[in-house]
Amino acid sequence: MARGKTIRLTSLALANALLPVALLVFAVGFFPYKPLLPGLATFEDDRENGGWAGGRLEPVFDRVIFMVVDALRSDFVYGHNSGFHFTQKYEQDMIHGRESDTDVPCSLIRDGAAIPFTAHASPPTVTMPRIKALTTGSVPSFADLIFNLDESGSGANLATQDTWLAQIKAKGGKLVFFGDDTWLRLFPNDFFERADGTSSFFVSDFTEVDHNVTRHVPAELESDDWSAMIMHYLGLDHIGHKTGPQGPNMLPKQEEMDGIVKSIYEAMESQPHLAKSLLVLAGDHGMNAGGNHGGSGPGETEPALLFASPKFKERKNPTTYECPTSPKEGTEFHYYRKVQQSDIVPTLAGLLGMPISKNSLGVFIGELAEAWSDASRKAQIMYQNARQISKIVEAAYGADAYSTAVEKWSTCLRKDPSAGDCGIPDDQLSALAKRWSSTTLTMSGGSEARHGDMSQEAAAFLTVAQDILSSAASSYDVPRMVLGMLICGIALVMTLVSLPAVWPPSTAGSFFAITCFLYGIMMFASSYVEEEQHFWYWLTPAWVALLTAENVIRSRQRSEKLACFTSGLVILAVHRIAIRCNQTGQKHAGEPDIVHTFFPEHHLLMWLLILATYGYTCWMVAGRTFLDLVPGEVAALSAIVLAIPAVVFKLNFTHADAPELVQDLALQIRVWTAPFSLVSQAQVSFAVLLLAALTVSAMAVSLARGTELARKDGPAVNVTLAERLHHLLTLFLITQSRATNIPLFLGFALQSRALHQLLHSATHTDTEIVPRRSAAIPIPELATTALLLSHTYFFCEGGSNSISSVDLSNAYNGVGDYNVAAVGLLLFASNWNGPIWWCSVAVLMTFSRPSQAIDDSRTKTNGSRSWVNQERSKLRQDASATKPSSPSSAQDTNLWLWYVSCMTAFVAAGLLAVMTACTLLRTHLFIWTVFSPKYLYAMAWCIGWHLLVNIGFGGALRGLGSIA
């Protein structure tokens, strides 16, 4: 028996040690860094580049004002309900009373002073990868999504890469920057002459984060010592995260941004040193119907892009644009012509007279060529652009292979310009070689009459090259990916070895196995991955119904049958309400739900439920956490002291975060606490919780030491230390939840009580119950229930398999300065608080309640500890008189080992399925928008939820519950 237990424990330990190894090995093969061409691009001499085509272009502009508005979706600027009045249309309310048409306020787009586009932002649509695309012109790696959360800057650096900013510095220009400090992480070490950054993760700030940028603008517009001024505004993105694109603060924020555009443009018209300035207004990404971003959903990949300058009015035969306008037919956010965000890089290079960055996959935007009066200039910049991308093609396919293919097509095309006898390209390299050969042959003519043909040939090559090189998203290391899968498979086999019993299968064991199998199959379908919540929403009530029916049948007494039936109904009723709290996934995101539709209209009811949740938790802290440790009055007072700071912080945080959910409630409390920052309020709340946890642990251990209560498998105690800490954990998790999700914890409590009735009903017999610390509970039933409820509540609280659903609002609670460990912990706790809570409940389920004999023998002393001395002799008598037979290891001493084995089996099987899907479907259209984010979530579930929470935190709670 002992040898078998050792084998199982060793197998389980090795399996869990292999899981992070498998994750890392697979990730290295799946998310490799792309090779980059080193150094800065330079203009080559005319002879090497074929005469005039290689010369330096005359710059149209001498400085650029690059204004990034985070999450500036295209309709925010071009649509009929836009707040960008100065940018898009005449302000009719300002026309009345003016004496002449010359006094009519300018409309940038209608007057021809601005050229509008919709810029495609390829996934992942988060800030850091998008800034890389905007500055280098390359397609960032999906791994940049991880670096986006690292404010330390250790994961990414563009200071040594070829960007349009580096090109400006190379020719002696100076840069200034204000806004999102992601830029300062990408360009560190005094890259900018002047800079003032603001953290992008304080998403509750709608105003100060933008005022910190705007306050620098007037002085910088007066100054003439810079060549580029970059501004990155964050407020509009924060509003989207908090209230969605239709929120009440969205239109005023658009009007504020439009006012910045107006002040800059008017300075460009009036200030001589700004006469040759170019204003670029760009969104780094858009947002979906829920106000989030990160994936490839509608609106996330379609931000606005606008080039503006008074010089554009001097163009000959300029293109006219109607604005405001509607999106193209069949689309939601496609306005005007769609370009790639990477196209900004060669366009700025041409307009500012700089070499195009070496790693850029962008194509010069043809409409901007109207800035030159000479038609040959467009052909020149297009050819330079084509030569630059041709070098990337050469590096990607090999110099020898590419030159051989080019020579083959050049020889054939010289003989037959129509290419009729040259055949059809049979692969991507051949297609690129043919296009480049045609381009060079056309350019070699040099006739001014053929400038249009030259531009078209170069544009054709650029379009094909950009499409092929951009779609080659990653050079997968397949052997390493297979090795990661193999290691994960070994971990799964070792987990199965650690299970104490696999055959004959029980009902719960069979259901658990079916869940693992169906979950694995689901990972191979993109639609199912996007809408994974439905899998758990349907499977959970099916299991609860089955568990209820089984326990009703097993129960002997009518009262027990009724109790089991009622418990099942309670769990199902709460489940039905919970799944309506947050609409998640892709298809239904943004549709009406309780959190986003009902609560804003009934905020009083929401706060009553929040106060009820805090009140219930406070009652449990007083009645269970401090039970038998301090007198009842002191316990009640201590619970109130713990709850009040948390409630006040949540009230003030919600008012700053979503004022429409608070309005005029508790105005006096908010006035009293106004002098204290939200950071300090959160710190007070966390500090008193930590102090309470340490005090309770010390007192509980001290109380149990030297008595039968300290025996690991001895008689049951009234309250285990695990349960004492559980209620303090609940207070912490409530603080880390959005206010609208807090009432879910009332549902948690109802379901946990009902679940206790169901899981323990099977152990009720008519024989005398021997008091023991560990419960005689069917672990497969507990593991199945905990697994289903953990995943269900992850999605009920708004989670999904899209990066856009990650909630950053509570990641900085109590954090004054960035700390990667603190922010990571708070971020995980705020997004996985439901699964964390149910892990703690699972631990409590493994402990039995006090036996009736112990309860009857206890002297009621109103909370004093005198009962301990009386109970010691009673417990010792019971222990000596009754020597219970050793229970089976599966049922008692190895409860937690069995539970962890079940969870490890699911995690290993699910992770293996995700790895296999990513490997087999690596050429799938949605590999970077669906399957790659799912792999990142699988990593979070494995490392965060399973290894740290289930094994680390859960094991610690189980150990503490065995001590006291």
PDB file of C-alpha atoms in Angstrom, residues 44 65 83 105 173 220 222 283 285 288 307 333 424 477 515 581 633 689 715 769 812-813 914 951:
ATOM      1  CA  GLU A  44      22.674  53.962 -52.415  1.00  0.00           C
ATOM      2  CA  ILE A  65       3.379  65.496 -35.978  1.00  0.00           C
ATOM      3  CA  GLY A  83     -17.397  63.841 -32.749  1.00  0.00           C
ATOM      4  CA  PRO A 105     -14.433  77.148 -40.444  1.00  0.00           C
ATOM      5  CA  GLY A 173      16.635  65.512 -36.270  1.00  0.00           C
ATOM      6  CA  GLU A 220       5.947  72.320 -28.477  1.00  0.00           C
ATOM      7  CA  GLU A 222       5.875  77.190 -30.526  1.00  0.00           C
ATOM      8  CA  GLY A 283      -5.414  54.696 -34.361  1.00  0.00           C
ATOM      9  CA  HIS A 285      -6.126  49.541 -33.354  1.00  0.00           C
ATOM     10  CA  ASN A 288     -15.164  45.601 -30.866  1.00  0.00           C
ATOM     11  CA  PHE A 307      -2.756  62.617 -43.371  1.00  0.00           C
ATOM     12  CA  PHE A 333     -15.956  49.889 -40.597  1.00  0.00           C
ATOM     13  CA  ILE A 424       2.999  30.334 -64.942  1.00  0.00           C
ATOM     14  CA  ASP A 477      10.033  25.078 -35.599  1.00  0.00           C
ATOM     15  CA  THR A 515     -15.624  16.074 -20.611  1.00  0.00           C
ATOM     16  CA  CYS A 581     -24.459  38.290 -16.412  1.00  0.00           C
ATOM     17  CA  GLU A 633     -18.297  40.903  20.054  1.00  0.00           C
ATOM     18  CA  LEU A 689      -6.781  41.459   5.249  1.00  0.00           C
ATOM     19  CA  PRO A 715     -11.371  14.072  14.935  1.00  0.00           C
ATOM     20  CA  ILE A 769     -20.234   8.493  12.470  1.00  0.00           C
ATOM     21  CA  TYR A 812      -3.220  48.141 -10.293  1.00  0.00           C
ATOM     22  CA  ASN A 813      -5.282  48.115  -7.098  1.00  0.00           C
ATOM     23  CA  VAL A 914      -4.488  22.649 -28.022  1.00  0.00           C
ATOM     24  CA  ILE A 951      -1.544  22.635  -6.413  1.00  0.00           C
TER      25      ILE A 951
END
